[in-house]
PDB file of C-alpha atoms in Angstrom:
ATOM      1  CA  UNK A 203     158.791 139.138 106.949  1.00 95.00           C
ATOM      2  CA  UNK A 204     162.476 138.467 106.904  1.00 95.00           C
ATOM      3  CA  UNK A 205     163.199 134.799 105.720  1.00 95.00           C
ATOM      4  CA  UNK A 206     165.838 132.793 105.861  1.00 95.00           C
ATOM      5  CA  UNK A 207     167.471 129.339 104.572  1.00 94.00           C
ATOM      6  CA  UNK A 208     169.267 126.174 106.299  1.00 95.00           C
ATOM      7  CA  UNK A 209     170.833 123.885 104.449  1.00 93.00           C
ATOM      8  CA  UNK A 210     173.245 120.923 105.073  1.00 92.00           C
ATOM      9  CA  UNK A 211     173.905 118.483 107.917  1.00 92.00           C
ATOM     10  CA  UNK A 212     172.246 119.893 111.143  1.00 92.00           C
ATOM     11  CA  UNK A 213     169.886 122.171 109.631  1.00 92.00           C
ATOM     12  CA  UNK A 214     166.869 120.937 111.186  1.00 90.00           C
ATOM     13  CA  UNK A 215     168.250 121.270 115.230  1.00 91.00           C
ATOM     14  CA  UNK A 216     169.893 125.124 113.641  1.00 93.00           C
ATOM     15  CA  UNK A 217     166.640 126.153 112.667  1.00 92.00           C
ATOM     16  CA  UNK A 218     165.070 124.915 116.422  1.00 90.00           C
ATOM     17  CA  UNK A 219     168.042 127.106 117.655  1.00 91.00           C
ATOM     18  CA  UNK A 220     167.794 130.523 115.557  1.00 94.00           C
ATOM     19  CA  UNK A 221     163.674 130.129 116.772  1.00 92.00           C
ATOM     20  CA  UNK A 222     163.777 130.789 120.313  1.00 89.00           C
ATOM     21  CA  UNK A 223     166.756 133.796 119.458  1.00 91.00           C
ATOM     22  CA  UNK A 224     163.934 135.129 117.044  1.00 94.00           C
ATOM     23  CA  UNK A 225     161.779 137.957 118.527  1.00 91.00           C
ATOM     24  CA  UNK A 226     158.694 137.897 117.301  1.00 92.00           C
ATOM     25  CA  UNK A 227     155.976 135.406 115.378  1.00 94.00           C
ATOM     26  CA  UNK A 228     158.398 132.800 113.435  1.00 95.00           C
ATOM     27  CA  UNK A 229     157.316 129.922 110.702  1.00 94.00           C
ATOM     28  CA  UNK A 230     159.167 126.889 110.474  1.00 91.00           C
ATOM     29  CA  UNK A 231     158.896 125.323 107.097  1.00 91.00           C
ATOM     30  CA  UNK A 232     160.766 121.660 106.559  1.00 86.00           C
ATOM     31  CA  UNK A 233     160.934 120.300 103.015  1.00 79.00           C
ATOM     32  CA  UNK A 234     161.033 116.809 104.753  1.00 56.00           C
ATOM     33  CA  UNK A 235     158.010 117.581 106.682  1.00 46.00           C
ATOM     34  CA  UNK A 236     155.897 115.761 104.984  1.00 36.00           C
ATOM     35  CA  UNK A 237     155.718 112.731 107.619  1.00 37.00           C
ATOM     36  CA  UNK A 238     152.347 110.800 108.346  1.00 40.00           C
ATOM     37  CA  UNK A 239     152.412 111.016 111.838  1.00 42.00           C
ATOM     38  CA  UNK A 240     149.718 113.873 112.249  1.00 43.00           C
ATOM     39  CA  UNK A 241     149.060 114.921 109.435  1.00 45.00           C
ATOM     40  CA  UNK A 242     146.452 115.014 107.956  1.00 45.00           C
ATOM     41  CA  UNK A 243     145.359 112.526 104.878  1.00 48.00           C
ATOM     42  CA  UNK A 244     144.118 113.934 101.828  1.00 47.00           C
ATOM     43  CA  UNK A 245     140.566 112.345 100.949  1.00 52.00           C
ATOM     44  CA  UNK A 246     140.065 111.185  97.307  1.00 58.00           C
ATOM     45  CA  UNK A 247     138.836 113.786  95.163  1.00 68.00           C
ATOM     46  CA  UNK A 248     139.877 116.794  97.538  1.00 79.00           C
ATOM     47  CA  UNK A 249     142.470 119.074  96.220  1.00 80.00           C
ATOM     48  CA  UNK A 250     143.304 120.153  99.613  1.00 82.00           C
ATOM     49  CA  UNK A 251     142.803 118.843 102.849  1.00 83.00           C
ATOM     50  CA  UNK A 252     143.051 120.263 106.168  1.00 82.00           C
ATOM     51  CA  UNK A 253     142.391 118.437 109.713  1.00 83.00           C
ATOM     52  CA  UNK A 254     141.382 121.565 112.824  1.00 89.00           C
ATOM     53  CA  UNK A 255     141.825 120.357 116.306  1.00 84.00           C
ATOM     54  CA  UNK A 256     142.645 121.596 119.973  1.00 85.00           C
ATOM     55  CA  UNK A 257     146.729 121.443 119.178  1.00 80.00           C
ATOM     56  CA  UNK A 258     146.630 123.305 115.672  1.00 82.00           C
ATOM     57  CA  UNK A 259     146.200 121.865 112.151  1.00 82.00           C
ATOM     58  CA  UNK A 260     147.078 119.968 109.241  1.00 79.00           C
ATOM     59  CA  UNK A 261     147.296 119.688 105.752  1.00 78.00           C
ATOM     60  CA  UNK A 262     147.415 117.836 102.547  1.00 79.00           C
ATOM     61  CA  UNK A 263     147.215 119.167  99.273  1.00 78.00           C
ATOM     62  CA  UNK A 264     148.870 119.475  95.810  1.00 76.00           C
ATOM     63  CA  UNK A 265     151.819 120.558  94.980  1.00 74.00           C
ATOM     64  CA  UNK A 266     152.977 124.225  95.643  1.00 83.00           C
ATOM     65  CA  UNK A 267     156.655 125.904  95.924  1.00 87.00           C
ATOM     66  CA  UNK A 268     158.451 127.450  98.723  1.00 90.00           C
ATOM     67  CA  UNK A 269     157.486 130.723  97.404  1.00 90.00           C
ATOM     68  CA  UNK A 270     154.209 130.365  97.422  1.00 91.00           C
ATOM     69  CA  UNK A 271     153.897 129.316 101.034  1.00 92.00           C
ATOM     70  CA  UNK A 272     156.344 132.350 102.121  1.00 94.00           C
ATOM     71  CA  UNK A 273     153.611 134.653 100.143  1.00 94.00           C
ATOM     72  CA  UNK A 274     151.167 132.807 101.773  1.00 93.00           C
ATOM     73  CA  UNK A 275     153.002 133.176 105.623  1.00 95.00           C
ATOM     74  CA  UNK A 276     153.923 136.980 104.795  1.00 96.00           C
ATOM     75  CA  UNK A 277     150.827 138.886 106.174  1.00 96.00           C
ATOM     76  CA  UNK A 278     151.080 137.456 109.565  1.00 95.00           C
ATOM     77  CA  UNK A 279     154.744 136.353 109.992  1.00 96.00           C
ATOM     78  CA  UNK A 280     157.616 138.751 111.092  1.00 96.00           C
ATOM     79  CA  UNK A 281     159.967 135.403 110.144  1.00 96.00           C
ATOM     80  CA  UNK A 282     160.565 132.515 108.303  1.00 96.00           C
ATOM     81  CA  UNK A 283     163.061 129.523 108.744  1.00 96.00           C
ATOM     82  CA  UNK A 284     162.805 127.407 105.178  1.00 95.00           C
ATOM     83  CA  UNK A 285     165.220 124.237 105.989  1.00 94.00           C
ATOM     84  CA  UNK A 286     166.168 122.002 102.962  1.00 92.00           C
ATOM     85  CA  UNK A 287     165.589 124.255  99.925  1.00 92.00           C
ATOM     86  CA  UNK A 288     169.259 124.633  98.716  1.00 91.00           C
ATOM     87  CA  UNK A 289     167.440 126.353  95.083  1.00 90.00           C
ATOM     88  CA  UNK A 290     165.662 129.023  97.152  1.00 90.00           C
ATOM     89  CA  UNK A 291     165.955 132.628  96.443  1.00 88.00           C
ATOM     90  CA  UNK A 292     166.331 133.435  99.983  1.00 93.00           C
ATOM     91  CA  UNK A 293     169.668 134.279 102.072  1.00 95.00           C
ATOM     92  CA  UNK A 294     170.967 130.678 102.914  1.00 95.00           C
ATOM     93  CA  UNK A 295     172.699 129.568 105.884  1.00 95.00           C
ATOM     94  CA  UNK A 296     174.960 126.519 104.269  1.00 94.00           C
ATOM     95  CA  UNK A 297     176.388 124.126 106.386  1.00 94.00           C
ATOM     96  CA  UNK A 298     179.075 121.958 105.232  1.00 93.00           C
ATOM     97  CA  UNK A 299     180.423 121.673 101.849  1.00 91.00           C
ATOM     98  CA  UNK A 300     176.706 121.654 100.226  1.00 91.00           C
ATOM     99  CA  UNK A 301     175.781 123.738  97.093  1.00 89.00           C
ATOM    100  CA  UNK A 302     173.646 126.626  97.557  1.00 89.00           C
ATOM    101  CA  UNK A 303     172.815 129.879  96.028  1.00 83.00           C
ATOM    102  CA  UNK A 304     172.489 132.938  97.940  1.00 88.00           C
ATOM    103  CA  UNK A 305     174.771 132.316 100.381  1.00 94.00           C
ATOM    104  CA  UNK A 306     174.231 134.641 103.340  1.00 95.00           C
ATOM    105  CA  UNK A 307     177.093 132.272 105.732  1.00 94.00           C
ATOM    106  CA  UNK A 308     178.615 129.625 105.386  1.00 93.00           C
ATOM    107  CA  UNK A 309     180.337 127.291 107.989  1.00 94.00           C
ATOM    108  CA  UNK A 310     181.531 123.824 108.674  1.00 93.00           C
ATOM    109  CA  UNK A 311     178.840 123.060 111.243  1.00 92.00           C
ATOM    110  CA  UNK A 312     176.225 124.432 112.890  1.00 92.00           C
ATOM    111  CA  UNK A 313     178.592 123.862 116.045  1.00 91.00           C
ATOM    112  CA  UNK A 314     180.826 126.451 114.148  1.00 90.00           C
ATOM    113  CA  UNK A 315     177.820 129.582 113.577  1.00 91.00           C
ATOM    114  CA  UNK A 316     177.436 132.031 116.213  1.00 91.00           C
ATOM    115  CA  UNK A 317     173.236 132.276 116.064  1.00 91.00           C
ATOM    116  CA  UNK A 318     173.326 135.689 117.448  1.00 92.00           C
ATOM    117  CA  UNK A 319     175.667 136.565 114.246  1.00 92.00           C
ATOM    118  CA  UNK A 320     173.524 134.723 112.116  1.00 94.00           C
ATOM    119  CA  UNK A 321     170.137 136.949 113.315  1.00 94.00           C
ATOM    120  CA  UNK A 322     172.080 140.076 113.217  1.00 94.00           C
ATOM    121  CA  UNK A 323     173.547 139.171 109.223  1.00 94.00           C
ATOM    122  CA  UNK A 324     169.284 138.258 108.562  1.00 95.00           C
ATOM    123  CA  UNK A 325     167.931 141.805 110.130  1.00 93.00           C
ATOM    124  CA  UNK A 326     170.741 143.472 107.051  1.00 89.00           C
ATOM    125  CA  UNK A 327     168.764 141.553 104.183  1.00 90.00           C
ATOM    126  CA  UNK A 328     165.768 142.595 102.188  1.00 89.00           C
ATOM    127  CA  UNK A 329     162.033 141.499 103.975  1.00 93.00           C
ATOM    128  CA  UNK A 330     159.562 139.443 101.851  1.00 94.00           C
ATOM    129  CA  UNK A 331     156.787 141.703 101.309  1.00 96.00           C
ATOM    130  CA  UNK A 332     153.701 140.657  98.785  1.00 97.00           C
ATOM    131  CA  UNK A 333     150.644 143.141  98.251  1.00 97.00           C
ATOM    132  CA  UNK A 334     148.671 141.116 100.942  1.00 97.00           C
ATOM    133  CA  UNK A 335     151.701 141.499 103.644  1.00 97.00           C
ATOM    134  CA  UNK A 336     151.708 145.056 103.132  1.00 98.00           C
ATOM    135  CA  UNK A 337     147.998 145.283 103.135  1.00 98.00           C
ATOM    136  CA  UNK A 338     147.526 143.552 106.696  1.00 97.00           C
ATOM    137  CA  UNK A 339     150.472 145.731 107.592  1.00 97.00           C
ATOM    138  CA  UNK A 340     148.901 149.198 106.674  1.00 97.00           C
ATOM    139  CA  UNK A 341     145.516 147.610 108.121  1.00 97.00           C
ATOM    140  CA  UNK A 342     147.422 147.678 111.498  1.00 96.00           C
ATOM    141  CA  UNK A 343     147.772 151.254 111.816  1.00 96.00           C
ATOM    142  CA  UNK A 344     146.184 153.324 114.376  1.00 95.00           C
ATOM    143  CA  UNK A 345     144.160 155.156 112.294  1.00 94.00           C
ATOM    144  CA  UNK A 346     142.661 152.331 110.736  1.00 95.00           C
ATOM    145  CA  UNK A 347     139.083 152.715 112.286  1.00 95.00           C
ATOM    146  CA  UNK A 348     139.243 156.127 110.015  1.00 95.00           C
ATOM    147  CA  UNK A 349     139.594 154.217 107.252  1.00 97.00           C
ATOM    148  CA  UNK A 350     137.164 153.861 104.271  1.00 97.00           C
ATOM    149  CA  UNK A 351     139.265 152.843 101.181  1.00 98.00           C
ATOM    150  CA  UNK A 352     142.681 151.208 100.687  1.00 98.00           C
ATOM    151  CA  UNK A 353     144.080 151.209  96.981  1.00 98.00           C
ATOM    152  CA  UNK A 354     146.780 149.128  95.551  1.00 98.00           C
ATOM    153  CA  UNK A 355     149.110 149.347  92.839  1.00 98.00           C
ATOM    154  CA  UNK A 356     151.502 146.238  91.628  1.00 98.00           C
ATOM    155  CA  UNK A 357     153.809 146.843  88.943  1.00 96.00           C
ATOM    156  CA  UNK A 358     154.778 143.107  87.252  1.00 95.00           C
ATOM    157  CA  UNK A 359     156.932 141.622  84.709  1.00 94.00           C
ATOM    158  CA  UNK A 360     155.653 142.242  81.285  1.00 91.00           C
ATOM    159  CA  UNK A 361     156.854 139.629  78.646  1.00 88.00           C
ATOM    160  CA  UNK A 362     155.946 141.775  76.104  1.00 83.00           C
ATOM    161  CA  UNK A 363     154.663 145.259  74.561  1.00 80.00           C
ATOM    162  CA  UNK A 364     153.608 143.906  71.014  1.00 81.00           C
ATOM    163  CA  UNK A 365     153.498 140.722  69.219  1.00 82.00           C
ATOM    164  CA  UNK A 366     156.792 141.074  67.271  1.00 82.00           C
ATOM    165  CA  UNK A 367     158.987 141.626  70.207  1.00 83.00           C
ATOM    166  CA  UNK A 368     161.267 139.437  71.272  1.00 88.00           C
ATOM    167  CA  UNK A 369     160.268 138.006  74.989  1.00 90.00           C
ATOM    168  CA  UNK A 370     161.058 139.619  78.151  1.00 91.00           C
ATOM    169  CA  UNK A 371     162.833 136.011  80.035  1.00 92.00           C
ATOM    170  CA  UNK A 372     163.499 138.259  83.357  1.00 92.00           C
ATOM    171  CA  UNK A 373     164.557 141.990  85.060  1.00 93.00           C
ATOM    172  CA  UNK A 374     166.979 142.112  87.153  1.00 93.00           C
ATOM    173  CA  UNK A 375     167.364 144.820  89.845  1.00 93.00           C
ATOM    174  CA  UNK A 376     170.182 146.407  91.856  1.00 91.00           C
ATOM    175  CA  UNK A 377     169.870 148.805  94.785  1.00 89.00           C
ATOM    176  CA  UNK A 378     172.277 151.292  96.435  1.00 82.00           C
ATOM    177  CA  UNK A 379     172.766 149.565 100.013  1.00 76.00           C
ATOM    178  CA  UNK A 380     170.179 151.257 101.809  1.00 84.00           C
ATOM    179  CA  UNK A 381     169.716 154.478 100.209  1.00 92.00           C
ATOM    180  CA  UNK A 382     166.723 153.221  97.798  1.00 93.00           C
ATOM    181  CA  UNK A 383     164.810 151.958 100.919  1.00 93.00           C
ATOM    182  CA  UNK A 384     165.837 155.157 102.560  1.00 94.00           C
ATOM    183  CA  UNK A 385     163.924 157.460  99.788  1.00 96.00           C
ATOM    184  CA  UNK A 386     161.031 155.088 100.332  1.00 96.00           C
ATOM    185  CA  UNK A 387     160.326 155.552 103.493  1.00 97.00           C
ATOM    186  CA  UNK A 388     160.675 159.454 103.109  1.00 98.00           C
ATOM    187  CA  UNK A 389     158.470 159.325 100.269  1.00 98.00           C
ATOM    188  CA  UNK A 390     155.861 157.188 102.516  1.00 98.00           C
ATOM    189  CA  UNK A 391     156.282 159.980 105.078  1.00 98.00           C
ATOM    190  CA  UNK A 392     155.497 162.999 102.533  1.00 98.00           C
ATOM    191  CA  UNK A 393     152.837 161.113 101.023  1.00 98.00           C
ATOM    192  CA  UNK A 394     150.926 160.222 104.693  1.00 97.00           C
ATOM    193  CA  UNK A 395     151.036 164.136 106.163  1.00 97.00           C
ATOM    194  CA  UNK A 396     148.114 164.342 103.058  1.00 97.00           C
ATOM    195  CA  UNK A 397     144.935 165.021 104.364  1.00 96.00           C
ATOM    196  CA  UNK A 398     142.670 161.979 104.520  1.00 97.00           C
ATOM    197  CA  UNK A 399     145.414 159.440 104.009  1.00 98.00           C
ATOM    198  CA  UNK A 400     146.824 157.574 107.196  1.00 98.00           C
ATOM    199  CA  UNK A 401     149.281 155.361 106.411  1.00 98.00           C
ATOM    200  CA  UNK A 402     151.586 154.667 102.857  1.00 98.00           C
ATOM    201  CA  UNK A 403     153.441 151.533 102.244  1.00 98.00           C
ATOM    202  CA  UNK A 404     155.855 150.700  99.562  1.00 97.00           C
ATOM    203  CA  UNK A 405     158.102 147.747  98.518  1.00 96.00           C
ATOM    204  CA  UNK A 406     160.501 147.153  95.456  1.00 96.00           C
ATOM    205  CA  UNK A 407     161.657 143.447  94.810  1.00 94.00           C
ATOM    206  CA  UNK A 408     165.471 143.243  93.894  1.00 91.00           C
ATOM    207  CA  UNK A 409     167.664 140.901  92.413  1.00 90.00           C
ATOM    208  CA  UNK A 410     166.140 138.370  89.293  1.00 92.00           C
ATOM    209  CA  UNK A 411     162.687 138.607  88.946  1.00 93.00           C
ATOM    210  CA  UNK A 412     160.914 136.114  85.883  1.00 93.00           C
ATOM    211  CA  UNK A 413     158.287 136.743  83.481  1.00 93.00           C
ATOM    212  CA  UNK A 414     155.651 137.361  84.802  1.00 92.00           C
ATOM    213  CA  UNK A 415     156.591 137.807  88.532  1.00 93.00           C
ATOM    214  CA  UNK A 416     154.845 140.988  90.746  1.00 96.00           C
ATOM    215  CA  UNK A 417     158.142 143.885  91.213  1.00 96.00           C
ATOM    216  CA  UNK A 418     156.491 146.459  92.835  1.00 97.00           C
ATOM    217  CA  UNK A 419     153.718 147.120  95.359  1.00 98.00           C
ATOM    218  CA  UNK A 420     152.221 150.527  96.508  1.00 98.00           C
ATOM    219  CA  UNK A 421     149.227 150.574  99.218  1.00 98.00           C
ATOM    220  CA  UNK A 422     147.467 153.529 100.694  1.00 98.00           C
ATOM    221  CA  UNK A 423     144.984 153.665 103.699  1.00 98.00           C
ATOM    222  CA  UNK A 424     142.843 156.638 103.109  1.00 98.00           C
ATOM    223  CA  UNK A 425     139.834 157.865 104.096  1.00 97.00           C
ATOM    224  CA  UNK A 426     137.996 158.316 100.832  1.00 98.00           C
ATOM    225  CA  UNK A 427     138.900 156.536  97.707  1.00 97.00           C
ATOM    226  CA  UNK A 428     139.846 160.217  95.939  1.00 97.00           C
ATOM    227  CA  UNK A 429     142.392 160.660  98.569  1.00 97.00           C
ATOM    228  CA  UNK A 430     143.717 156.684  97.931  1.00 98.00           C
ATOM    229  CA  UNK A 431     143.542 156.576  94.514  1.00 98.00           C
ATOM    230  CA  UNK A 432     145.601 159.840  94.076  1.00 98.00           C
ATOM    231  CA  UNK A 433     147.953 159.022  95.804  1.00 98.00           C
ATOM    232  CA  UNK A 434     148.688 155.260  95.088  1.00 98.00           C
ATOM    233  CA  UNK A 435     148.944 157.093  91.695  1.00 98.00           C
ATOM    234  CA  UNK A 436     151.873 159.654  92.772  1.00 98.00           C
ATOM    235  CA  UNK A 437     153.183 157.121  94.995  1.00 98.00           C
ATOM    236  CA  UNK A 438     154.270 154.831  92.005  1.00 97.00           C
ATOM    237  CA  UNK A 439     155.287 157.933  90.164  1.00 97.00           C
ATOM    238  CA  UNK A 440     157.499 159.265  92.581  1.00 97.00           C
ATOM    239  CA  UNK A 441     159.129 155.903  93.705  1.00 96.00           C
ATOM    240  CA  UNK A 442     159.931 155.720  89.535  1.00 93.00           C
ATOM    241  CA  UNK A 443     161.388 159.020  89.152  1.00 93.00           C
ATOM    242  CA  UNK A 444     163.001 159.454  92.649  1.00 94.00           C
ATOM    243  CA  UNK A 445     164.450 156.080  93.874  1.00 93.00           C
ATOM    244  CA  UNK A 446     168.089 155.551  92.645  1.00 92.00           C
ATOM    245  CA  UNK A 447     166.759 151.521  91.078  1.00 92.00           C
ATOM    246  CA  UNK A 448     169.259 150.197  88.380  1.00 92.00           C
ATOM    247  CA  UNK A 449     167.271 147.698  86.286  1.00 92.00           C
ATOM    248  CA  UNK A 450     168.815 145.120  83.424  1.00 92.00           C
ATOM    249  CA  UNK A 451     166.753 143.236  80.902  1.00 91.00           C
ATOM    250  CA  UNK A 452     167.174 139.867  79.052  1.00 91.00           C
ATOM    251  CA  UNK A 453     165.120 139.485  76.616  1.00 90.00           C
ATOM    252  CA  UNK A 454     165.546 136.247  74.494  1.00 89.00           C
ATOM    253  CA  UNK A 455     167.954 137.970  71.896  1.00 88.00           C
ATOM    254  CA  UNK A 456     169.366 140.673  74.063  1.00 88.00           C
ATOM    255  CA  UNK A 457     170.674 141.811  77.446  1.00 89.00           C
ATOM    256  CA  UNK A 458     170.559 145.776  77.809  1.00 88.00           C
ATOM    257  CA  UNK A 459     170.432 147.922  80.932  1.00 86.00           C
ATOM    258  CA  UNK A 460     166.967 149.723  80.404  1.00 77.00           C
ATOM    259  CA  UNK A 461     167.085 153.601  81.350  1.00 57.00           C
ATOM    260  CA  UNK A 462     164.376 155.860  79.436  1.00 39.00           C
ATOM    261  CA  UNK A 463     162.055 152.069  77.754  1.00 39.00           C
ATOM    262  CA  UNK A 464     160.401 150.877  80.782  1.00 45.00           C
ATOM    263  CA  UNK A 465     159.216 147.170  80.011  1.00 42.00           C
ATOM    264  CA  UNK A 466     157.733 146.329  83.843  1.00 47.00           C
ATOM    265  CA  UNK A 467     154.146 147.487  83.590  1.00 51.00           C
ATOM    266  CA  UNK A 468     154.486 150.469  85.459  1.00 54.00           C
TER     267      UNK A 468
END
């Protein structure tokens, strides 16, 4: 799922925009959204509420992040349009002279932006993937009805080996422009002309990932679990050794780039 920010004056009507130029199934998340009319009250006691009728649904319920709900749209969303999240760790359209981070453009209006640029400048950015995305996704392939296992591996954050270490506060990663994803793919190719496996998916978050945070995801379709395990197992092994990934760690005392000490979990 490829997502995308708006921020600043006219960010709501953009977003309406950059939908109908957007081929394919598109959420539309508004952090002012959050109006009564239609939506659904949350009872006393419930955590969550949600109202099911003829023209969709609603909801209620505590408090959550943008990232969770992107996670949460990922598995059957090719898009998402967040508008009003200047903090988000997504590419930002910024409109105006507001304060953003990750700037992906920037004019004075939305009068100003060329939505055709702006889709083409999205489709060059990194796709939110989670292990659930990239589970529906390999549960899509035509070979699925051959299918008795899928395995999973999710390398993570580790804040620590041992007790006297100093904690791991977040890795940061850095990618060649498109030759890491490049390797990927070929090594999902090699892996998936294995007999008994039909399809191989992999993902590598970059930029600053916390404590804590999922880096990594490798998921195999398979016919048998022998075939899936083995190879979700010289998946990760392969993307580690074979994928040009340049990783830094800052630690509470220190800030190092780590080459042969791998602190992630995998």
């Amino acid at each position: 799922m490829r997502t995308l920010g708006i921020v600043g004056p006219g960010a709501a009507p953009l977003a309406d925009r950059l939908v109908d130029r957007l081929d394919g199934r598109v959420a539309l998340v508004r952090e002012d959204g959050a109006t009564d009319g239609g939506v659904a009250a949350r009872r006393d006691g419930a955590a969550t509420t949600y109202n099911l009728g003829p023209e969709g649904w609603h909801a209620r319920g505590e408090s959550t992040s943008l990232g969770d709900v992107l996670d949460r749209l990922a598995p059957d969303h090719d898009y998402a349009l967040a508008v009003g999240f200047p903090a988000a760790r997504v590419p930002q359209v910024a409109l105006g002279d507001v304060e953003v981070d990750n700037v992906l453009v920037r004019a004075a209006d939305a009068a100003a932006l060329d939505p055709e640029a702006v889709v083409e400048a999205l489709h060059d950015q990194p796709e939110h993937e989670t292990l659930e995305s990239l589970v529906a996704a390999v549960k899509r392939s035509p070979q699925a009805d051959r299918s008795g296992a899928i395995a999973t591996f999710t390398g993570r954050v580790r804040a620590r080996d041992g007790d006297d270490d100093a904690p791991t506060e977040y890795l940061e990663f850095e990618m060649y422009d498109g030759v890491a994803e490049r390797r990927m793919r070929t090594i999902e190719s090699e892996l998936e002309e294995r007999e008994g496996v039909f399809d191989v998916a992999m993902h590598h978050r970059q930029g600053v990932i916390p404590d804590g945070e999922d880096i990594v995801f490798v998921v195999v379709l398979a016919g048998h679990r022998g075939e899936a395990f083995e190879t979700v197992s010289d998946g990760i092994d392969r993307l580690k050794d074979e994928v040009p990934i340049f990783k830094k760690e800052v630690t509470a005392e220190e800030t190092f780039w780590v080459h042969e000490a791998e602190r992630d979990g995998t």
